[in-house]
Structure formats: C-alpha cells, structure tokens
XYZ file of C-alpha atoms in Angstrom:
679
model
C -57.114 23.946 61.298
C -54.649 21.088 62.635
C -53.800 23.456 65.646
C -57.662 23.707 66.853
C -58.498 19.528 65.315
C -55.639 19.028 68.222
C -57.015 21.098 70.814
C -60.190 19.413 70.188
C -58.823 15.431 70.209
C -57.389 16.393 73.230
C -60.051 17.248 75.315
C -62.070 14.178 73.893
C -62.713 11.305 76.399
C -59.776 8.469 76.134
C -62.915 6.250 75.163
C -63.735 8.299 72.380
C -60.104 8.711 71.046
C -59.743 5.018 71.164
C -62.289 4.595 68.887
C -61.248 7.409 66.137
C -57.861 6.170 66.072
C -58.558 2.725 63.801
C -60.954 4.512 61.772
C -58.515 7.211 61.161
C -56.098 4.219 60.169
C -58.567 3.367 57.553
C -58.788 6.712 55.932
C -55.241 7.030 55.590
C -55.158 3.734 54.095
C -57.725 4.658 51.319
C -55.727 7.929 50.955
C -52.319 6.610 50.560
C -54.327 3.718 48.062
C -55.837 6.624 45.661
C -52.475 8.587 45.535
C -50.984 5.481 44.614
C -53.428 4.699 42.163
C -53.387 8.204 40.858
C -49.583 7.894 39.831
C -48.977 7.279 36.319
C -49.135 3.998 35.419
C -52.006 3.490 37.937
C -55.809 4.055 36.848
C -58.447 5.757 39.015
C -61.108 2.734 39.919
C -64.122 2.960 42.363
C -64.097 1.924 45.893
C -65.507 -0.690 45.116
C -63.304 -1.983 42.284
C -60.026 -0.467 44.910
C -57.395 -3.615 44.584
C -54.131 -3.981 46.365
C -51.109 -3.647 43.901
C -49.054 -6.799 43.436
C -45.459 -6.216 43.635
C -42.858 -7.720 41.819
C -39.340 -7.663 40.899
C -40.218 -4.881 38.174
C -42.534 -2.828 39.953
C -41.388 1.031 39.301
C -40.338 3.196 41.934
C -42.984 5.571 40.646
C -45.456 3.737 42.520
C -43.475 3.929 45.592
C -42.858 7.803 45.286
C -46.440 8.075 45.261
C -46.385 7.827 48.821
C -42.753 8.050 50.162
C -42.027 11.049 48.009
C -44.688 13.205 49.846
C -42.931 15.362 52.307
C -44.223 14.594 55.687
C -45.017 11.414 54.622
C -44.784 9.351 58.220
C -46.259 6.808 60.629
C -46.720 7.164 64.317
C -44.316 5.241 66.739
C -46.882 4.858 69.163
C -50.114 5.806 70.679
C -51.910 9.378 70.735
C -51.350 12.239 68.692
C -48.236 13.550 70.625
C -46.386 10.455 69.962
C -43.210 10.698 67.869
C -43.439 10.152 64.433
C -41.004 8.067 61.839
C -40.435 10.221 59.104
C -40.972 7.565 55.581
C -40.226 9.991 53.181
C -37.375 9.780 50.419
C -35.797 12.796 48.548
C -36.228 11.581 45.720
C -33.502 13.717 43.775
C -30.849 12.799 46.466
C -31.172 8.981 46.259
C -30.937 9.513 42.630
C -27.689 10.770 42.960
C -26.622 8.330 45.686
C -24.587 5.136 44.603
C -28.152 3.471 44.836
C -29.498 5.687 42.201
C -29.928 3.254 39.559
C -31.323 0.285 41.981
C -35.223 -0.186 41.938
C -36.708 0.325 45.323
C -38.030 -3.332 45.251
C -34.607 -4.664 44.488
C -33.661 -3.849 48.155
C -36.914 -4.128 49.975
C -37.883 -7.361 49.250
C -40.226 -8.256 51.818
C -42.672 -5.783 50.115
C -45.365 -7.604 48.146
C -48.494 -5.190 48.119
C -49.255 -1.509 48.103
C -50.675 -0.976 50.353
C -48.334 -2.656 52.492
C -49.590 -5.363 54.729
C -49.051 -4.398 58.597
C -46.169 -7.410 58.817
C -44.469 -5.769 55.803
C -41.671 -3.538 57.534
C -39.452 -2.734 54.269
C -36.433 -4.286 56.075
C -33.523 -4.862 53.626
C -30.691 -6.863 53.967
C -27.599 -5.121 52.790
C -25.389 -8.156 53.189
C -27.553 -10.832 50.817
C -28.238 -8.019 48.166
C -24.606 -6.854 47.717
C -23.143 -10.606 47.707
C -25.742 -11.676 45.410
C -24.779 -8.933 43.171
C -20.659 -9.544 43.414
C -21.532 -13.072 42.934
C -23.324 -12.296 39.781
C -20.556 -9.953 38.260
C -22.975 -7.202 38.537
C -20.378 -4.423 38.321
C -18.648 -6.056 35.332
C -22.142 -6.578 33.584
C -23.226 -3.149 34.121
C -20.052 -1.332 33.067
C -18.974 -0.223 36.477
C -15.560 -0.482 38.511
C -15.562 -4.014 40.171
C -13.245 -2.951 42.287
C -15.770 -0.942 44.309
C -18.094 -3.844 44.943
C -15.304 -5.949 45.898
C -14.506 -3.434 48.694
C -18.164 -3.203 49.809
C -17.956 -7.232 50.003
C -14.771 -7.187 51.962
C -16.377 -4.646 54.142
C -19.545 -7.021 54.588
C -17.218 -9.816 55.867
C -15.424 -7.487 58.200
C -18.733 -6.274 59.870
C -20.053 -9.535 60.047
C -17.099 -10.304 61.923
C -17.110 -6.917 64.130
C -18.907 -6.355 67.082
C -21.753 -4.527 65.344
C -22.478 -7.692 63.587
C -23.375 -9.797 66.698
C -26.832 -10.056 68.041
C -27.357 -7.909 70.693
C -27.177 -9.418 74.476
C -30.791 -8.067 75.227
C -31.827 -11.772 73.322
C -34.101 -9.408 71.011
C -32.533 -11.001 67.961
C -31.089 -7.841 66.600
C -27.830 -6.786 65.672
C -25.474 -4.198 68.137
C -25.773 -1.995 65.112
C -26.970 -2.874 61.235
C -25.740 -0.913 58.310
C -28.878 1.769 58.436
C -27.649 2.664 61.839
C -24.568 4.418 60.429
C -25.461 4.875 56.619
C -28.814 6.481 55.380
C -29.473 4.032 52.760
C -31.018 6.432 49.985
C -28.521 8.829 50.637
C -25.124 7.535 50.579
C -22.822 9.338 48.691
C -20.294 8.115 46.167
C -16.783 8.491 46.986
C -14.634 11.683 46.492
C -17.968 13.579 45.894
C -18.491 16.825 48.603
C -21.201 15.109 49.981
C -19.418 11.978 51.044
C -17.051 14.318 52.895
C -20.033 15.823 54.905
C -20.541 12.406 55.914
C -17.278 11.327 56.952
C -17.343 14.594 58.963
C -20.485 13.432 60.543
C -19.716 10.192 61.765
C -18.970 11.402 65.612
C -22.426 12.243 65.782
C -23.785 9.258 63.817
C -21.525 7.120 66.590
C -22.746 9.160 69.167
C -26.123 8.582 68.852
C -25.405 4.733 70.630
C -22.032 6.204 72.256
C -23.059 9.192 73.907
C -20.322 9.110 76.761
C -17.809 8.984 73.972
C -18.809 11.761 71.724
C -18.841 13.955 74.840
C -15.402 13.112 75.583
C -14.579 13.739 72.247
C -16.206 16.884 71.315
C -13.535 18.626 74.038
C -10.806 16.969 72.311
C -8.077 17.864 70.187
C -9.523 15.692 67.501
C -13.180 16.849 68.046
C -12.248 20.246 68.029
C -10.822 20.301 64.760
C -13.886 18.154 63.516
C -16.693 19.469 64.714
C -16.093 23.064 65.492
C -13.127 23.901 62.655
C -14.563 21.576 59.799
C -10.822 20.059 59.454
C -11.312 17.153 57.242
C -7.773 16.010 58.205
C -8.329 15.380 62.241
C -9.334 11.873 63.330
C -12.927 10.649 63.239
C -14.182 7.738 64.845
C -13.346 5.485 62.017
C -10.281 6.597 61.511
C -9.108 5.019 64.842
C -11.599 1.839 65.456
C -12.097 1.666 61.334
C -14.955 1.187 59.607
C -16.304 -2.028 59.322
C -14.202 -4.050 61.053
C -14.991 -2.800 64.838
C -14.118 -4.971 67.476
C -14.398 -4.058 71.518
C -11.979 -2.396 72.659
C -11.916 -4.468 75.309
C -9.994 -6.960 73.378
C -6.663 -7.305 72.103
C -7.187 -6.902 68.227
C -8.826 -3.318 68.654
C -5.977 -1.999 70.842
C -3.694 -3.280 67.995
C -5.527 -1.574 65.456
C -5.934 1.381 67.035
C -2.446 1.862 68.280
C -1.464 1.296 64.479
C -4.273 3.348 63.441
C -2.474 6.417 65.296
C 0.490 6.073 63.295
C -1.285 6.911 60.059
C -1.565 10.440 60.937
C 1.234 10.818 63.387
C 3.967 8.767 61.728
C 6.628 10.079 63.572
C 5.589 9.305 66.756
C 4.359 6.089 65.882
C 8.135 5.212 64.848
C 9.755 6.816 68.051
C 7.270 4.738 70.050
C 7.885 1.517 68.110
C 11.514 1.922 69.123
C 10.707 1.684 72.778
C 10.109 -1.766 74.276
C 6.203 -0.655 74.712
C 6.124 -0.079 71.136
C 8.439 -3.006 70.167
C 6.164 -5.838 71.662
C 2.904 -3.991 70.517
C 4.361 -4.428 66.879
C 4.400 -8.060 67.955
C 1.063 -8.310 68.863
C 0.964 -7.957 72.585
C -1.640 -5.646 73.336
C -0.832 -5.621 77.375
C 1.403 -2.703 76.805
C 1.549 1.100 77.059
C -0.363 2.134 73.766
C -0.965 5.254 72.738
C -4.515 6.105 74.258
C -2.684 4.575 77.679
C -0.974 7.391 78.157
C -2.500 10.065 75.805
C -5.926 9.130 76.780
C -8.652 7.654 74.094
C -11.262 10.365 73.415
C -10.291 13.223 75.314
C -6.714 13.480 74.200
C -5.582 16.983 74.040
C -1.859 18.335 73.153
C 0.570 17.157 75.112
C 1.836 20.854 75.552
C -2.082 20.846 77.311
C -1.756 21.099 81.175
C -4.660 19.165 81.001
C -2.820 16.462 79.016
C -1.978 13.078 80.866
C 1.576 13.402 79.588
C 2.184 16.617 80.650
C 4.714 17.286 83.664
C 2.182 17.930 86.742
C 0.001 14.542 85.451
C 2.997 12.251 84.023
C 3.428 10.459 87.367
C -0.586 9.553 87.446
C -0.092 8.339 84.211
C 2.860 6.405 84.705
C 1.411 5.137 88.119
C -1.338 3.181 86.128
C 1.072 0.548 85.255
C 4.586 1.522 87.040
C 3.834 1.338 90.797
C 6.698 3.696 92.582
C 8.290 5.614 89.706
C 11.206 7.531 90.596
C 11.986 10.778 89.427
C 14.331 9.816 86.323
C 11.629 7.702 85.455
C 9.383 10.050 84.565
C 11.981 11.806 82.494
C 12.172 8.986 79.935
C 11.570 9.838 76.445
C 8.989 7.898 74.926
C 9.691 9.555 71.303
C 12.866 10.246 71.670
C 14.890 10.443 68.090
C 18.160 9.459 67.352
C 18.232 11.082 64.140
C 17.343 14.556 65.879
C 20.659 15.810 67.530
C 19.193 19.491 68.221
C 16.486 17.608 70.357
C 18.231 14.528 71.306
C 22.332 15.138 71.597
C 22.536 11.757 73.762
C 20.826 9.721 71.821
C 22.101 11.096 68.330
C 25.527 10.495 69.945
C 25.005 6.774 71.452
C 23.690 5.620 68.016
C 26.505 6.835 65.880
C 28.679 5.521 67.923
C 27.029 2.107 67.904
C 27.204 2.286 64.051
C 30.706 3.432 63.430
C 31.598 0.387 65.829
C 29.361 -2.075 64.116
C 30.919 -0.778 60.830
C 34.934 -0.863 62.294
C 34.432 -4.519 63.722
C 32.692 -6.346 60.652
C 34.581 -4.413 58.045
C 37.658 -5.970 59.767
C 36.685 -9.063 60.644
C 34.774 -9.997 57.780
C 37.781 -9.164 55.946
C 40.066 -11.261 57.442
C 37.543 -13.880 57.060
C 37.357 -13.536 53.623
C 40.973 -13.260 53.209
C 41.439 -16.288 54.977
C 38.895 -18.264 52.885
C 40.790 -17.319 49.653
C 44.469 -18.264 50.894
C 43.222 -21.432 52.612
C 40.902 -22.516 49.740
C 44.068 -22.321 47.320
C 46.057 -24.308 49.428
C 43.574 -27.004 49.586
C 43.035 -27.283 46.239
C 47.017 -27.277 45.472
C 47.040 -30.241 48.061
C 49.377 -28.029 50.511
C 46.850 -28.555 53.292
C 48.148 -31.614 55.818
C 46.432 -34.462 55.585
C 45.262 -35.286 59.305
C 45.529 -38.822 60.934
C 44.813 -40.000 64.303
C 48.689 -41.492 64.313
C 50.432 -41.390 67.875
C 53.012 -38.857 69.286
C 54.902 -41.922 69.807
C 54.642 -45.216 67.964
C 52.871 -47.490 69.713
C 51.565 -45.354 71.810
C 47.831 -45.730 72.041
C 47.014 -42.272 72.787
C 46.513 -40.184 69.763
C 45.022 -36.856 70.820
C 45.819 -33.786 73.048
C 44.088 -32.809 75.888
C 42.887 -28.862 75.036
C 39.720 -28.232 77.514
C 38.744 -29.884 80.345
C 35.169 -31.105 81.098
C 34.543 -27.789 82.875
C 35.254 -25.583 80.483
C 33.440 -27.651 77.692
C 30.473 -27.149 80.316
C 30.882 -23.641 80.636
C 31.136 -22.893 76.880
C 28.084 -24.961 75.993
C 26.011 -23.092 78.681
C 27.235 -19.964 77.335
C 26.231 -21.212 73.767
C 22.395 -21.998 75.002
C 22.255 -18.610 76.838
C 23.493 -16.940 74.064
C 21.103 -18.367 71.441
C 18.168 -17.877 73.911
C 18.818 -14.093 74.481
C 19.402 -14.184 70.906
C 16.103 -15.697 69.719
C 14.080 -13.553 72.548
C 15.653 -10.415 71.750
C 16.167 -10.096 68.080
C 12.645 -10.532 68.006
C 11.877 -7.556 69.816
C 14.401 -5.467 68.132
C 12.747 -6.537 64.843
C 9.509 -7.027 65.576
C 8.708 -6.188 62.207
C 10.374 -8.503 60.578
C 8.103 -11.116 58.365
C 9.482 -13.411 61.030
C 9.147 -12.125 64.158
C 5.275 -12.776 64.858
C 6.040 -16.342 64.099
C 9.104 -16.599 66.694
C 7.129 -14.329 68.882
C 3.787 -17.421 68.718
C 6.187 -20.034 69.246
C 8.353 -18.719 72.172
C 4.884 -18.346 74.222
C 4.745 -14.278 73.069
C 5.869 -11.388 75.182
C 5.516 -11.937 78.710
C 7.513 -15.827 78.398
C 10.084 -14.131 75.998
C 10.655 -11.618 78.740
C 10.812 -14.136 81.247
C 13.378 -16.395 79.020
C 15.332 -13.611 78.232
C 16.284 -12.684 81.866
C 16.651 -16.360 82.897
C 19.183 -16.724 80.031
C 21.068 -13.427 81.323
C 21.041 -15.117 84.482
C 22.899 -17.980 83.317
C 25.410 -16.297 80.972
C 26.157 -13.975 84.120
C 26.481 -17.040 86.821
C 28.833 -18.460 84.750
C 30.825 -15.461 83.518
C 31.297 -14.469 86.983
C 32.304 -18.066 88.071
C 34.471 -18.620 85.407
C 36.274 -15.223 86.504
C 36.189 -16.767 90.181
C 37.990 -19.220 89.198
C 40.816 -17.519 87.053
C 41.238 -15.211 90.259
C 41.822 -18.176 92.410
C 44.237 -19.802 90.053
C 46.190 -16.622 89.454
C 46.554 -15.009 92.738
C 45.988 -18.343 94.828
C 46.589 -21.667 93.160
C 49.329 -20.783 90.865
C 50.563 -17.261 92.058
C 54.286 -18.668 92.125
C 54.185 -19.517 88.936
C 51.643 -17.912 86.929
C 52.920 -15.453 83.814
C 50.813 -12.714 82.706
C 52.506 -13.118 79.423
C 53.617 -16.921 79.378
C 52.760 -18.849 76.530
C 49.286 -20.330 78.009
C 47.953 -16.632 79.028
C 45.143 -15.088 77.215
C 46.347 -11.793 78.005
C 47.325 -10.505 74.368
C 51.186 -9.601 73.980
C 53.661 -8.518 70.957
C 53.869 -11.893 69.638
C 50.035 -11.646 69.055
C 50.547 -8.482 67.201
C 53.826 -10.334 65.117
C 51.409 -13.329 64.507
C 48.678 -10.710 62.863
C 50.803 -9.017 60.897
C 52.487 -12.380 59.503
C 48.985 -13.813 59.020
C 48.129 -10.726 56.711
C 51.358 -11.681 54.662
C 50.214 -15.235 54.314
C 46.986 -14.206 53.183
C 48.451 -12.306 50.455
C 51.068 -14.729 49.755
C 53.957 -12.762 51.093
C 54.815 -15.314 53.273
C 54.600 -18.839 55.071
C 51.705 -19.400 57.255
C 52.795 -18.320 60.732
C 52.692 -21.081 63.545
C 51.208 -20.632 66.757
C 51.294 -21.204 70.799
C 48.534 -22.296 73.224
C 46.167 -19.499 71.699
C 46.043 -17.805 68.521
C 45.326 -13.843 68.589
C 41.868 -14.810 67.369
C 41.135 -16.865 70.199
C 42.250 -14.382 72.749
C 39.828 -11.650 71.106
C 37.190 -14.125 70.900
C 37.648 -14.548 75.044
C 38.025 -11.016 75.484
C 34.977 -10.174 73.646
C 32.588 -11.307 76.035
C 34.221 -9.138 78.906
C 33.429 -5.803 76.762
C 29.724 -7.409 75.900
C 29.382 -8.346 79.817
C 29.635 -4.848 80.536
C 28.116 -3.314 77.640
C 25.046 -5.304 77.240
C 24.644 -5.979 80.976
C 24.852 -2.524 82.381
C 22.638 -1.238 79.927
C 20.314 -4.537 80.547
C 20.224 -3.792 84.458
C 19.343 -0.344 83.679
C 16.149 -1.660 81.467
C 15.201 -4.630 83.796
C 15.224 -2.258 87.165
C 14.025 1.186 85.567
C 12.632 2.410 88.773
C 16.021 1.996 91.027
C 17.996 2.992 87.973
C 15.469 6.602 87.823
C 16.591 7.202 91.527
C 19.620 8.437 90.042
C 20.311 8.431 86.753
C 18.116 10.954 84.420
C 15.545 9.936 81.647
C 17.492 9.846 78.203
C 20.073 7.179 79.987
C 16.680 4.514 79.186
C 16.682 5.342 75.541
C 20.569 5.677 75.432
C 20.377 2.285 77.152
C 17.905 0.875 74.920
C 20.255 1.449 71.511
C 23.485 0.263 73.300
C 21.777 -2.896 74.062
C 19.470 -3.521 70.976
C 23.104 -2.169 68.933
C 25.912 -4.562 70.796
C 23.543 -7.477 70.944
C 23.165 -7.298 67.512
C 26.894 -6.917 66.943
C 27.269 -10.097 69.608
C 24.954 -12.263 67.672
C 25.969 -12.047 64.088
C 29.967 -11.718 65.254
C 29.380 -15.119 66.970
C 27.673 -16.769 64.212
C 29.321 -15.529 61.265
C 33.288 -14.846 62.421
C 33.398 -17.413 65.637
C 31.797 -20.004 63.266
C 34.132 -19.352 60.241
C 37.298 -19.778 62.408
C 36.186 -22.469 64.486
C 34.196 -24.642 61.858
C 34.044 -23.258 58.196
C 37.159 -22.251 57.167
C 38.406 -25.172 54.399
C 41.124 -27.106 56.673
C 37.739 -27.598 59.261
C 34.623 -27.479 57.240
C 31.960 -28.418 58.351
C 32.528 -29.035 61.929
C 34.974 -29.402 64.278
C 34.038 -31.054 67.267
C 36.982 -30.666 69.471
C 35.246 -28.174 71.937
C 32.759 -30.812 72.520
C 35.382 -33.720 72.943
C 37.849 -31.553 74.316
C 40.875 -33.077 72.263
C 42.466 -32.595 69.216
C 44.509 -35.250 67.060
C 48.363 -35.296 67.578
C 48.839 -34.709 64.039
C 46.283 -31.735 63.865
C 47.974 -30.373 67.192
C 51.693 -30.274 65.329
C 49.913 -28.472 62.342
C 47.793 -25.766 64.493
C 50.051 -25.504 67.361
C 53.623 -26.114 65.712
C 55.085 -23.758 68.516
C 53.541 -25.312 71.843
C 54.197 -28.722 70.141
C 57.807 -28.225 70.014
C 58.026 -26.475 73.393
C 56.418 -29.119 75.188
C 58.366 -32.033 73.576
C 61.654 -30.266 73.959
C 60.846 -29.655 77.938
C 59.417 -33.359 78.284
C 55.856 -32.388 79.242
C 54.099 -33.675 75.981
C 53.537 -36.847 77.970
C 51.118 -35.059 80.130
C 48.851 -33.749 77.627
C 48.412 -37.138 75.746
C 45.117 -38.764 75.984
C 43.468 -41.604 74.273
C 41.016 -40.372 71.635
C 37.547 -39.949 72.112
C 35.016 -43.228 71.582
C 33.089 -43.607 68.882
C 29.457 -42.606 71.120
C 31.504 -39.592 71.973
C 31.939 -38.366 68.535
C 28.834 -39.160 67.059
C 26.878 -37.314 69.660
C 29.247 -34.368 69.683
C 28.917 -33.986 65.893
C 24.703 -34.492 66.395
C 25.217 -31.814 69.056
C 27.414 -29.399 66.854
C 25.476 -29.284 63.806
C 22.396 -28.521 66.058
C 23.793 -25.948 67.427
C 25.600 -24.729 64.280
C 21.880 -24.557 62.364
C 20.339 -22.739 65.234
C 23.211 -20.109 64.929
C 22.794 -19.521 61.137
C 19.197 -19.659 61.904
C 19.494 -16.807 63.921
C 22.280 -14.902 61.817
C 19.875 -14.840 59.398
C 16.781 -13.729 61.092
C 19.112 -10.693 62.763
C 20.405 -10.111 59.084
C 17.037 -9.902 57.485
C 15.700 -7.885 60.719
C 18.385 -5.497 60.153
C 18.098 -4.925 56.442
C 14.753 -4.030 56.456
C 15.272 -1.482 59.051
C 18.082 0.130 56.599
C 16.176 -0.165 53.717
C 13.025 1.131 55.369
C 15.315 3.962 56.974
C 14.738 3.092 60.701
C 17.971 2.379 61.895
C-alpha cells in the first residue's frame, strides 16, 4: 500500500503536494499525541480535550518512549517524499545498558517543555554542563558510584573545550567543529571494559572518517588500518591512540606534533627509545616540533612496514624521504641508523663496542681521580685540623721589598683560560640539555636558552671559540718551541708541560703522603695533576671535536664514511662531553679551589700571581732553584690591587656557581638514565 501511495503522490501536481504536506504533518502530530496519551500514566481524552503534556524534571521516560520507542520513528530532513529521514528511534534496552541508563531523558534534553514538542525544541543536549553540574554536586559519591569515573569525564571535557573540535567553525554558523554526539552515540555509550566499549573503539576510524574522509582512505590501506578494519586486531592503533580522544589539536600545530610522536612510543617502545637517543628525538623530547618525527619518515596515515617496498623508509624511497629536510644527501648519510641500539651487539656491533669503550673509560677515569681527590681531602683536612698547614702571609721574599707576589700566568694565558671556561660552560649548558632532554630541568633550560635552534647556534659558536683559542695557543707554543726559544727550550725541563719521570715519582710520593707513609712531596713549576689538566683538552679536542664535526657536517662526512659512523659519533660526542663536564667541575675544581688549603676560592688564575709565602710552600723546588740561580727577582711582582682582588672573587664565585650548577644537572640527568636503564 505504501508503494502504491508513493507512486500516486509522485504523479500528483506539485501544488497539490504542497497542500497535502501540512495536512500530513497535522495528522502525524495528532497521532503522536494519541500514542503519548495512550502510554501508561496517560489518560485517553477526546479530541476537543487534548492538551499538550507539560514536561518537568520528573517526567517519566515512558512518555518519551511512546514515540521514540517505536521503530521507524523519524522526521524528514527536507521537503518531498524522497527526502532523507532522520531516525528518532531509541533502543530502550541499549540505553538502559549504557552509562546513561539510570538517567532520565529530561535530565539531558533540558530544552523540551511540551509533548508533543514545539518546532523550536530540538532536544539538544549540553553534555558539558550536565557532567560539570553532576561533578560539582558530587553526584557520583551520592549515588554510590566511583567518583574517579566522573572526575575523568570532567577532565575530558576540559581537554575537549581546548581542543580543535571544541572551537567554533570558521563558516560563521556558530556550531562547533565537532560536538560530543558526533563521536559518541549518546544513547548507547558502553561502560569501560565491556565488549560493546571495545566495539566502539574499533569503530573509531569509521566515526572519524565521517568528517575526515581522505585520512580514512589512507588509513584503510595502512598497516594500522588493515589490522583494525580487516583483521579486528584490538591492539592496533586507531585514531585516538595517536591524536588522543579529547585533547585533539590541529596537526599543523606544535602540541599535536609532539603528542603524536610520543604516542607512537606507547606501542613502539623500543623504536621510540632508540629514536629519542638521536638528535631528532632529543630535541623533540625538549619540545621542538620542527625536526624529523615518526610520521615525517613513516608517513602519518598511510604507513606501512619498513620492509615493504612502499614504505617511505625503504631503500628505494629513503633518499626522497630524507630530502624533504636534507637537500643533497650523500650515500653514507642515507645509511644512518635512526633506531640503532647500542645494547644489541648482533645487529649493531660498532655501536655496542663504542658504548662499552666509553663506559669503561668513564668508570676508569672517575674511579681513579675521585679516589685521588678523596684521599687528598682526607689527608689535608687532618693536617689542617692539627695546625700543620702553613699560614699564608703577604710577606716579601727580601725584607723591605714591596714585591710580595710571584708572577705565575701572563694576561694572555688568563684571557685564554677565561675564554675556555665560558666556552665550556656554554657547550655544557646547550649540550647536556640535549643529552638529557627528559630530565626535570631540561625543558626549563631549553626555554631559558631560547629553544633548540638557538641552542644549536650557541653550541656551534662556543665550539668555534674553544677551537680558536686552542689552535691559537697551539700556534704560540710551536712558535716558542721551534723559533723563539729553540736554542734554550728543553722538552723535559722544569718549565715544560711534557710529562717526565719526576711526575711519576711525585705521584707515588703523593699517594704515600695520603696514607701517612711519607712527607708531602714538593713540586717544581708544574705538578703532575696540572700537566694532566693541560693535556686533557688535547684528547677532548680530538674526540669531541672530530665527532662534533661529523655531526655538524653529515652530508660531507657521508661522502666517505658509512652511516653507522654517525651513530658512533653521537655516542662518543655525548659520553666524552659528560666526562669532560664532570671532571672539570669536580676534580679540576677540587684541585684548584676545594681542597682545604684553598677553599673556598683561589683567585690566582684571575690575578695571575700568588703570594711568595704560598709559592715557597706550593713550589718549593722551583723557589730553591730560582733563588740559587739568582732568577727569583725576575718573577717577583707587586700584590694585586684591592679592586682587582674584589672583582676576581666576584668572577671566581660566579664561575664556580655556574660550574656546580652544571655538575648537578649533568649528574642528575645521568642518574635518571642510569635508573631507567637508558645508558
């Protein structure tokens, strides 16, 4: 009958149809009213007594099911019999089994005032207000429910309001980009942990695809999409796993890029951890989004297995992928190992060997020098407590001579030392922040320094300054040895920094003194630990400098070096820098400032001179040699001015404070990685 009636209507004149449609609506209105009145709780009335039912906060759901409980109940979305219908049918059983099963219809549909509804009453639901009101009133606790669930819902609401979905559309309609009902079917929201809830999760791509059709098309053919949509794999990634479910921001904005990258690690933990050890991963963890991330290399929605020929990181496609950021890549550059694991000897033997070598070097160096410092501190503390340390006075070498100091370092050496210090501190701040990006202090330091791009520039500038001073000094040394003083220079003379057998004898004597087996040794112009401090930068310059150049100019290095060299350079550069920072600000600071006879600060390196009394005690061999040869007068100088002493102390304490801060943040970052097994 319906088919025939529709065919009759199809052939009726449009003017007649226009008259019939209002009549049809009137009939439908009367029928719906009759159904509502016939429902339990309602009383049959004659047509002349029919009155709309006033809806209040206690109106029973039975009234609503009188219409909405009828299958096929719907309204047309346009004019004409062929217009699409919007279903208004509610499955009562599914609603009662959902998380909203105990709520009355009118608690959500608050704009409904009459049955049948007025045309302006659309039954719209304000999920945000409803849940917020319930949370404020403590409804979960009053009803015996777990309040944590409602707390989580309110947190999700706050996230949603800040998300791109919670913002008004740009078309000026006043509507939001996506409301709660666009993603959640409000009448059938299943409880967490139920099979229905898992079904909803698996349908997420289809739900999101209603608006994001192109992304759904790409996702359907991806490794994630195939697992979810074809094989029903509940562990494979759906949209919400990467974009989050409520705190969704535009993928063109930095927060989304960072969240998505971190979300990859929720499933691909091993790959994320190895990625986080590369420069790309380190600055990404620091909050810099404009570097290579997971989806930049593997693609966002159409990702496939890395072994697939279609993968952007496959051998045939890798060059094209890398060139999106790095123009003119070289063969070695393309074989860089973005997920190289230094703990896997079978797959990455070069990385394993480099890592273990650096660990042995670190353990050996610190075990030796920290033991040396601890024993020194112990012995000197006991002598100081016993009053055995000499009291230093600014007395002249010759009675009446105002020159009460001995010149140790000329101005050029002091300037070079200060430049070295500032360069190393800059390198340490910028480098350790990248090496330990997940430390609690790292994001703060990164923001203070201006972010990853500024840090990269500052790091390179400091490296150039360090190198410049190093090579200028080296040039000066060569000039003095091979030209200016070639006739008098002695490679193993008393003023030479070249290690000799006397240094070994002094070290043995020092150890005997540590254990109370002999007197404290006396030294010439240089002690053995000062010579070590001098030569250490040569090792560091070669190791840190060469690895730094490889990382700074990867395209050039990749022309003649294999890709694994970049991974090894990353390991060596970071670990050797850690060694340098910790050694300088612990061992070197102790030797110069923190041993009991010097604490809390020795300003000799800033004023360039030391009292004669201290010179007699610290450099007894040199003092006797100069006095016997009649050359002592050549090194005697007046004391530094009070102004110079004051500002030297200010500078010294400032540098020590910065150094100890660097020592703390470096050791805290190292301890975090050691605790979490990330070394």
